[in-house]
């Protein structure tokens, strides 16, 4: 995958990942697979993350990558689903602060759309030499309102690389937005983690489930749900 830099360069192999997750970092399999692959390629990823528990802590994830959790003050003060704009503003400021305060120049890797407003600002700062490149990892489809907005089409022109989970999503977004390369750049297929097949509990007891479906056809739906 082309990331806009030479992966084995000793000066350009730090990657700062900015992530907001709806659960805990150890359960974000997509980011885990990407960070492990970075490490195998000689890169040094580090994750700044806002987790569901909103607790400030530092550690190493289950997939062997260092991280620092950010606790947002607005999430502590205000109830859930209230003052969302204020919470989003603090999230953006927290990510920008973490990126700018790094002592070494690095590649910035923005995950998804929770902090998409950071993308153009980070790209402007990159022009002043603060970062080597900016990657926008869109491994989920944008919400319908964002996808159909002019703002999204403008923001897609800023980063060095945009990442999609598969070719079909890339083509769908290109069709909806009429954007052409280099705005839509690369695909990193989100294949299943083979390690989960052999891990403890992979071959579980589905007896109750089999009795419940009684041999009828069924559909398994996994992940978030919103209109596209």
PDB file of C-alpha atoms in Angstrom:
ATOM      1  CA  UNK A   1       0.000   0.000   0.000  1.00  0.00           C
ATOM      2  CA  UNK A   2       1.341   3.432  -0.910  1.00  0.00           C
ATOM      3  CA  UNK A   3       1.396   5.670   2.145  1.00  0.00           C
ATOM      4  CA  UNK A   4       3.261   8.634   0.706  1.00  0.00           C
ATOM      5  CA  UNK A   5       6.622   7.876   2.350  1.00  0.00           C
ATOM      6  CA  UNK A   6       9.389   5.278   2.424  1.00  0.00           C
ATOM      7  CA  UNK A   7       8.363   2.863   5.208  1.00  0.00           C
ATOM      8  CA  UNK A   8      11.890   1.830   6.244  1.00  0.00           C
ATOM      9  CA  UNK A   9      13.275   5.367   6.606  1.00  0.00           C
ATOM     10  CA  UNK A  10      14.636   5.808  10.143  1.00  0.00           C
ATOM     11  CA  UNK A  11      13.349   9.381  10.300  1.00  0.00           C
ATOM     12  CA  UNK A  12       9.860   8.845   8.970  1.00  0.00           C
ATOM     13  CA  UNK A  13       8.599   5.692  10.638  1.00  0.00           C
ATOM     14  CA  UNK A  14       6.610   7.125  13.571  1.00  0.00           C
ATOM     15  CA  UNK A  15       2.842   6.885  13.050  1.00  0.00           C
ATOM     16  CA  UNK A  16       0.424   8.817  15.282  1.00  0.00           C
ATOM     17  CA  UNK A  17      -3.029   7.189  15.126  1.00  0.00           C
ATOM     18  CA  UNK A  18      -6.008   9.306  16.249  1.00  0.00           C
ATOM     19  CA  UNK A  19      -8.959   7.100  17.180  1.00  0.00           C
ATOM     20  CA  UNK A  20     -12.365   7.503  18.816  1.00  0.00           C
ATOM     21  CA  UNK A  21     -13.937   4.130  19.550  1.00  0.00           C
ATOM     22  CA  UNK A  22     -17.360   3.167  20.892  1.00  0.00           C
ATOM     23  CA  UNK A  23     -15.799   0.431  23.011  1.00  0.00           C
ATOM     24  CA  UNK A  24     -12.298  -0.298  24.340  1.00  0.00           C
ATOM     25  CA  UNK A  25      -9.189  -0.183  22.217  1.00  0.00           C
ATOM     26  CA  UNK A  26      -8.477  -3.910  22.587  1.00  0.00           C
ATOM     27  CA  UNK A  27     -11.786  -4.689  20.867  1.00  0.00           C
ATOM     28  CA  UNK A  28     -11.112  -2.513  17.812  1.00  0.00           C
ATOM     29  CA  UNK A  29      -9.984  -5.330  15.549  1.00  0.00           C
ATOM     30  CA  UNK A  30      -9.578  -3.183  12.425  1.00  0.00           C
ATOM     31  CA  UNK A  31      -7.140  -0.773  14.079  1.00  0.00           C
ATOM     32  CA  UNK A  32      -5.382  -3.729  15.689  1.00  0.00           C
ATOM     33  CA  UNK A  33      -4.735  -5.392  12.346  1.00  0.00           C
ATOM     34  CA  UNK A  34      -3.543  -2.158  10.729  1.00  0.00           C
ATOM     35  CA  UNK A  35      -1.186  -1.300  13.610  1.00  0.00           C
ATOM     36  CA  UNK A  36       0.281  -4.801  13.708  1.00  0.00           C
ATOM     37  CA  UNK A  37       0.923  -4.586   9.975  1.00  0.00           C
ATOM     38  CA  UNK A  38       2.626  -1.221  10.469  1.00  0.00           C
ATOM     39  CA  UNK A  39       4.906  -2.718  13.103  1.00  0.00           C
ATOM     40  CA  UNK A  40       5.763  -5.662  10.837  1.00  0.00           C
ATOM     41  CA  UNK A  41       6.760  -3.172   8.126  1.00  0.00           C
ATOM     42  CA  UNK A  42       9.200  -1.438  10.462  1.00  0.00           C
ATOM     43  CA  UNK A  43       6.941   1.437  11.517  1.00  0.00           C
ATOM     44  CA  UNK A  44       6.338   2.637  15.076  1.00  0.00           C
ATOM     45  CA  UNK A  45       2.603   3.227  15.584  1.00  0.00           C
ATOM     46  CA  UNK A  46       1.227   4.890  18.702  1.00  0.00           C
ATOM     47  CA  UNK A  47      -2.495   5.396  19.315  1.00  0.00           C
ATOM     48  CA  UNK A  48      -4.166   8.391  20.956  1.00  0.00           C
ATOM     49  CA  UNK A  49      -7.680   7.163  21.692  1.00  0.00           C
ATOM     50  CA  UNK A  50     -10.955   8.199  23.294  1.00  0.00           C
ATOM     51  CA  UNK A  51     -12.561   5.018  24.648  1.00  0.00           C
ATOM     52  CA  UNK A  52     -16.079   4.275  25.829  1.00  0.00           C
ATOM     53  CA  UNK A  53     -15.106   4.374  29.518  1.00  0.00           C
ATOM     54  CA  UNK A  54     -13.629   7.902  29.128  1.00  0.00           C
ATOM     55  CA  UNK A  55     -10.703   7.160  31.447  1.00  0.00           C
ATOM     56  CA  UNK A  56      -7.225   8.623  31.040  1.00  0.00           C
ATOM     57  CA  UNK A  57      -4.598   5.884  31.002  1.00  0.00           C
ATOM     58  CA  UNK A  58      -1.513   4.700  29.173  1.00  0.00           C
ATOM     59  CA  UNK A  59      -0.662   1.139  28.207  1.00  0.00           C
ATOM     60  CA  UNK A  60      -0.016  -1.453  25.530  1.00  0.00           C
ATOM     61  CA  UNK A  61      -2.954  -2.941  23.650  1.00  0.00           C
ATOM     62  CA  UNK A  62      -3.602  -6.662  23.250  1.00  0.00           C
ATOM     63  CA  UNK A  63      -2.099  -6.421  19.765  1.00  0.00           C
ATOM     64  CA  UNK A  64       1.169  -5.006  21.103  1.00  0.00           C
ATOM     65  CA  UNK A  65       0.836  -1.311  20.236  1.00  0.00           C
ATOM     66  CA  UNK A  66       1.260   1.493  22.746  1.00  0.00           C
ATOM     67  CA  UNK A  67      -1.631   3.840  23.399  1.00  0.00           C
ATOM     68  CA  UNK A  68      -2.722   6.804  25.504  1.00  0.00           C
ATOM     69  CA  UNK A  69      -6.407   7.138  26.399  1.00  0.00           C
ATOM     70  CA  UNK A  70      -7.903  10.616  26.566  1.00  0.00           C
ATOM     71  CA  UNK A  71     -10.606  11.526  29.107  1.00  0.00           C
ATOM     72  CA  UNK A  72     -12.878  14.289  27.828  1.00  0.00           C
ATOM     73  CA  UNK A  73     -14.075  16.750  30.467  1.00  0.00           C
ATOM     74  CA  UNK A  74     -17.351  17.423  28.642  1.00  0.00           C
ATOM     75  CA  UNK A  75     -18.235  13.712  28.704  1.00  0.00           C
ATOM     76  CA  UNK A  76     -17.770  13.683  32.478  1.00  0.00           C
ATOM     77  CA  UNK A  77     -19.914  16.763  33.053  1.00  0.00           C
ATOM     78  CA  UNK A  78     -22.781  16.390  30.587  1.00  0.00           C
ATOM     79  CA  UNK A  79     -25.136  13.413  30.212  1.00  0.00           C
ATOM     80  CA  UNK A  80     -25.037  11.098  27.224  1.00  0.00           C
ATOM     81  CA  UNK A  81     -26.402  12.476  23.937  1.00  0.00           C
ATOM     82  CA  UNK A  82     -26.419  16.015  25.328  1.00  0.00           C
ATOM     83  CA  UNK A  83     -24.233  18.918  24.163  1.00  0.00           C
ATOM     84  CA  UNK A  84     -22.767  16.755  21.394  1.00  0.00           C
ATOM     85  CA  UNK A  85     -21.312  19.743  19.542  1.00  0.00           C
ATOM     86  CA  UNK A  86     -19.348  20.774  22.626  1.00  0.00           C
ATOM     87  CA  UNK A  87     -18.079  17.228  23.141  1.00  0.00           C
ATOM     88  CA  UNK A  88     -17.048  17.027  19.489  1.00  0.00           C
ATOM     89  CA  UNK A  89     -15.180  20.326  19.777  1.00  0.00           C
ATOM     90  CA  UNK A  90     -13.191  19.061  22.775  1.00  0.00           C
ATOM     91  CA  UNK A  91     -12.452  15.812  20.908  1.00  0.00           C
ATOM     92  CA  UNK A  92     -11.059  17.736  17.949  1.00  0.00           C
ATOM     93  CA  UNK A  93      -8.955  20.011  20.172  1.00  0.00           C
ATOM     94  CA  UNK A  94      -7.616  17.030  22.152  1.00  0.00           C
ATOM     95  CA  UNK A  95      -6.517  15.212  18.986  1.00  0.00           C
ATOM     96  CA  UNK A  96      -4.927  18.316  17.496  1.00  0.00           C
ATOM     97  CA  UNK A  97      -3.049  18.989  20.729  1.00  0.00           C
ATOM     98  CA  UNK A  98      -1.709  15.421  20.894  1.00  0.00           C
ATOM     99  CA  UNK A  99      -0.569  15.568  17.289  1.00  0.00           C
ATOM    100  CA  UNK A 100       1.169  18.939  17.604  1.00  0.00           C
ATOM    101  CA  UNK A 101       2.866  18.107  20.926  1.00  0.00           C
ATOM    102  CA  UNK A 102       4.739  15.095  19.549  1.00  0.00           C
ATOM    103  CA  UNK A 103       8.488  15.599  19.848  1.00  0.00           C
ATOM    104  CA  UNK A 104       9.239  13.805  16.573  1.00  0.00           C
ATOM    105  CA  UNK A 105       7.783  14.445  13.147  1.00  0.00           C
ATOM    106  CA  UNK A 106       5.496  11.617  12.139  1.00  0.00           C
ATOM    107  CA  UNK A 107       2.771  10.377   9.856  1.00  0.00           C
ATOM    108  CA  UNK A 108      -0.707  11.272  11.144  1.00  0.00           C
ATOM    109  CA  UNK A 109      -3.354   8.541  10.727  1.00  0.00           C
ATOM    110  CA  UNK A 110      -6.917   9.795  11.372  1.00  0.00           C
ATOM    111  CA  UNK A 111      -9.451   6.987  11.838  1.00  0.00           C
ATOM    112  CA  UNK A 112     -13.044   7.389  10.643  1.00  0.00           C
ATOM    113  CA  UNK A 113     -15.267  10.475  10.935  1.00  0.00           C
ATOM    114  CA  UNK A 114     -15.551  11.367  14.626  1.00  0.00           C
ATOM    115  CA  UNK A 115     -12.761  13.918  14.221  1.00  0.00           C
ATOM    116  CA  UNK A 116     -12.907  14.516  10.465  1.00  0.00           C
ATOM    117  CA  UNK A 117     -12.658  18.269  11.102  1.00  0.00           C
ATOM    118  CA  UNK A 118      -9.040  17.698  12.133  1.00  0.00           C
ATOM    119  CA  UNK A 119      -8.097  16.532   8.629  1.00  0.00           C
ATOM    120  CA  UNK A 120      -7.758  19.923   6.844  1.00  0.00           C
ATOM    121  CA  UNK A 121      -6.103  21.536   9.887  1.00  0.00           C
ATOM    122  CA  UNK A 122      -3.523  18.737  10.138  1.00  0.00           C
ATOM    123  CA  UNK A 123      -2.864  19.009   6.404  1.00  0.00           C
ATOM    124  CA  UNK A 124      -2.256  22.755   6.722  1.00  0.00           C
ATOM    125  CA  UNK A 125       0.157  22.123   9.609  1.00  0.00           C
ATOM    126  CA  UNK A 126       1.884  19.494   7.481  1.00  0.00           C
ATOM    127  CA  UNK A 127       2.735  22.214   4.964  1.00  0.00           C
ATOM    128  CA  UNK A 128       4.623  23.999   7.745  1.00  0.00           C
ATOM    129  CA  UNK A 129       6.725  20.881   8.335  1.00  0.00           C
ATOM    130  CA  UNK A 130       5.048  19.539  11.485  1.00  0.00           C
ATOM    131  CA  UNK A 131       4.172  16.167   9.907  1.00  0.00           C
ATOM    132  CA  UNK A 132       5.423  14.042   7.042  1.00  0.00           C
ATOM    133  CA  UNK A 133       1.980  13.122   5.700  1.00  0.00           C
ATOM    134  CA  UNK A 134      -1.687  12.822   6.706  1.00  0.00           C
ATOM    135  CA  UNK A 135      -3.714   9.639   6.145  1.00  0.00           C
ATOM    136  CA  UNK A 136      -7.512   9.547   6.496  1.00  0.00           C
ATOM    137  CA  UNK A 137      -8.592   5.971   7.202  1.00  0.00           C
ATOM    138  CA  UNK A 138     -12.264   5.759   6.185  1.00  0.00           C
ATOM    139  CA  UNK A 139     -12.787   2.089   6.919  1.00  0.00           C
ATOM    140  CA  UNK A 140     -16.480   2.784   7.548  1.00  0.00           C
ATOM    141  CA  UNK A 141     -18.843   4.418   5.078  1.00  0.00           C
ATOM    142  CA  UNK A 142     -19.518   8.085   5.875  1.00  0.00           C
ATOM    143  CA  UNK A 143     -22.967   8.839   7.350  1.00  0.00           C
ATOM    144  CA  UNK A 144     -25.437   9.802   4.639  1.00  0.00           C
ATOM    145  CA  UNK A 145     -25.597  13.463   5.662  1.00  0.00           C
ATOM    146  CA  UNK A 146     -21.819  13.814   5.510  1.00  0.00           C
ATOM    147  CA  UNK A 147     -21.411  11.796   2.318  1.00  0.00           C
ATOM    148  CA  UNK A 148     -23.862  14.023   0.437  1.00  0.00           C
ATOM    149  CA  UNK A 149     -22.376  17.287   1.701  1.00  0.00           C
ATOM    150  CA  UNK A 150     -20.009  19.600  -0.148  1.00  0.00           C
ATOM    151  CA  UNK A 151     -17.886  19.721   2.998  1.00  0.00           C
ATOM    152  CA  UNK A 152     -16.998  16.041   2.640  1.00  0.00           C
ATOM    153  CA  UNK A 153     -15.936  16.488  -0.987  1.00  0.00           C
ATOM    154  CA  UNK A 154     -13.752  19.435   0.008  1.00  0.00           C
ATOM    155  CA  UNK A 155     -12.142  17.640   2.941  1.00  0.00           C
ATOM    156  CA  UNK A 156     -11.301  14.622   0.763  1.00  0.00           C
ATOM    157  CA  UNK A 157      -8.963  16.823  -1.267  1.00  0.00           C
ATOM    158  CA  UNK A 158      -6.680  17.587   1.701  1.00  0.00           C
ATOM    159  CA  UNK A 159      -5.035  14.349   2.916  1.00  0.00           C
ATOM    160  CA  UNK A 160      -2.142  12.624   1.200  1.00  0.00           C
ATOM    161  CA  UNK A 161      -3.937   9.281   1.343  1.00  0.00           C
ATOM    162  CA  UNK A 162      -7.512   8.120   1.879  1.00  0.00           C
ATOM    163  CA  UNK A 163      -7.965   4.495   2.922  1.00  0.00           C
ATOM    164  CA  UNK A 164     -11.059   2.364   2.263  1.00  0.00           C
ATOM    165  CA  UNK A 165     -11.934  -1.101   3.571  1.00  0.00           C
ATOM    166  CA  UNK A 166     -12.651  -2.563   0.138  1.00  0.00           C
ATOM    167  CA  UNK A 167     -12.882  -1.677  -3.521  1.00  0.00           C
ATOM    168  CA  UNK A 168     -16.705  -1.698  -3.504  1.00  0.00           C
ATOM    169  CA  UNK A 169     -16.885   1.055  -0.887  1.00  0.00           C
ATOM    170  CA  UNK A 170     -14.287   3.066  -2.746  1.00  0.00           C
ATOM    171  CA  UNK A 171     -16.299   2.850  -5.963  1.00  0.00           C
ATOM    172  CA  UNK A 172     -19.563   3.654  -4.158  1.00  0.00           C
ATOM    173  CA  UNK A 173     -18.138   6.818  -2.599  1.00  0.00           C
ATOM    174  CA  UNK A 174     -16.594   7.825  -5.907  1.00  0.00           C
ATOM    175  CA  UNK A 175     -19.983   7.357  -7.594  1.00  0.00           C
ATOM    176  CA  UNK A 176     -21.865   9.313  -4.917  1.00  0.00           C
ATOM    177  CA  UNK A 177     -19.425  12.207  -4.708  1.00  0.00           C
ATOM    178  CA  UNK A 178     -18.048  12.248  -8.292  1.00  0.00           C
ATOM    179  CA  UNK A 179     -14.579  12.496  -6.758  1.00  0.00           C
ATOM    180  CA  UNK A 180     -11.706  11.030  -8.742  1.00  0.00           C
ATOM    181  CA  UNK A 181      -8.184   9.965  -7.788  1.00  0.00           C
ATOM    182  CA  UNK A 182      -5.988  11.094  -6.096  1.00  0.00           C
ATOM    183  CA  UNK A 183      -8.727  12.011  -3.593  1.00  0.00           C
ATOM    184  CA  UNK A 184      -9.733   8.333  -3.282  1.00  0.00           C
ATOM    185  CA  UNK A 185      -6.438   6.594  -3.029  1.00  0.00           C
ATOM    186  CA  UNK A 186      -5.955   3.093  -1.624  1.00  0.00           C
ATOM    187  CA  UNK A 187      -7.806   0.052  -0.365  1.00  0.00           C
ATOM    188  CA  UNK A 188      -6.781  -1.981   2.701  1.00  0.00           C
ATOM    189  CA  UNK A 189      -9.144  -4.950   2.731  1.00  0.00           C
ATOM    190  CA  UNK A 190     -10.569  -5.638   6.176  1.00  0.00           C
ATOM    191  CA  UNK A 191     -10.181  -9.406   6.076  1.00  0.00           C
ATOM    192  CA  UNK A 192     -10.928 -11.574   9.149  1.00  0.00           C
ATOM    193  CA  UNK A 193      -8.109 -12.029  11.627  1.00  0.00           C
ATOM    194  CA  UNK A 194      -6.862 -15.616  11.198  1.00  0.00           C
ATOM    195  CA  UNK A 195      -5.683 -15.586  14.805  1.00  0.00           C
ATOM    196  CA  UNK A 196      -9.301 -15.551  15.987  1.00  0.00           C
ATOM    197  CA  UNK A 197     -10.003 -18.882  14.273  1.00  0.00           C
ATOM    198  CA  UNK A 198      -7.548 -20.783  16.465  1.00  0.00           C
ATOM    199  CA  UNK A 199      -7.977 -18.775  19.672  1.00  0.00           C
ATOM    200  CA  UNK A 200      -9.617 -20.187  22.770  1.00  0.00           C
ATOM    201  CA  UNK A 201     -13.398 -20.205  22.459  1.00  0.00           C
ATOM    202  CA  UNK A 202     -13.482 -19.890  18.677  1.00  0.00           C
ATOM    203  CA  UNK A 203     -15.311 -23.211  18.428  1.00  0.00           C
ATOM    204  CA  UNK A 204     -18.057 -22.445  20.911  1.00  0.00           C
ATOM    205  CA  UNK A 205     -21.245 -24.285  21.881  1.00  0.00           C
ATOM    206  CA  UNK A 206     -24.081 -23.072  19.651  1.00  0.00           C
ATOM    207  CA  UNK A 207     -26.615 -25.620  20.854  1.00  0.00           C
ATOM    208  CA  UNK A 208     -29.115 -23.082  22.202  1.00  0.00           C
ATOM    209  CA  UNK A 209     -28.852 -20.988  19.061  1.00  0.00           C
ATOM    210  CA  UNK A 210     -29.429 -24.007  16.810  1.00  0.00           C
ATOM    211  CA  UNK A 211     -32.519 -24.937  18.801  1.00  0.00           C
ATOM    212  CA  UNK A 212     -33.800 -21.372  18.523  1.00  0.00           C
ATOM    213  CA  UNK A 213     -33.500 -21.092  14.714  1.00  0.00           C
ATOM    214  CA  UNK A 214     -34.954 -24.617  14.244  1.00  0.00           C
ATOM    215  CA  UNK A 215     -33.233 -25.124  10.926  1.00  0.00           C
ATOM    216  CA  UNK A 216     -34.636 -21.942   9.344  1.00  0.00           C
ATOM    217  CA  UNK A 217     -32.539 -19.572   7.238  1.00  0.00           C
ATOM    218  CA  UNK A 218     -31.154 -16.531   9.047  1.00  0.00           C
ATOM    219  CA  UNK A 219     -29.025 -13.433   8.450  1.00  0.00           C
ATOM    220  CA  UNK A 220     -26.189 -12.334  10.737  1.00  0.00           C
ATOM    221  CA  UNK A 221     -25.725  -8.568  10.945  1.00  0.00           C
ATOM    222  CA  UNK A 222     -22.612  -7.169  12.628  1.00  0.00           C
ATOM    223  CA  UNK A 223     -21.566  -3.561  13.217  1.00  0.00           C
ATOM    224  CA  UNK A 224     -23.259  -0.176  13.416  1.00  0.00           C
ATOM    225  CA  UNK A 225     -26.386   0.702  11.458  1.00  0.00           C
ATOM    226  CA  UNK A 226     -27.293   3.953   9.733  1.00  0.00           C
ATOM    227  CA  UNK A 227     -28.625   4.956   6.345  1.00  0.00           C
ATOM    228  CA  UNK A 228     -26.275   5.513   3.377  1.00  0.00           C
TER     229      UNK A 228
END
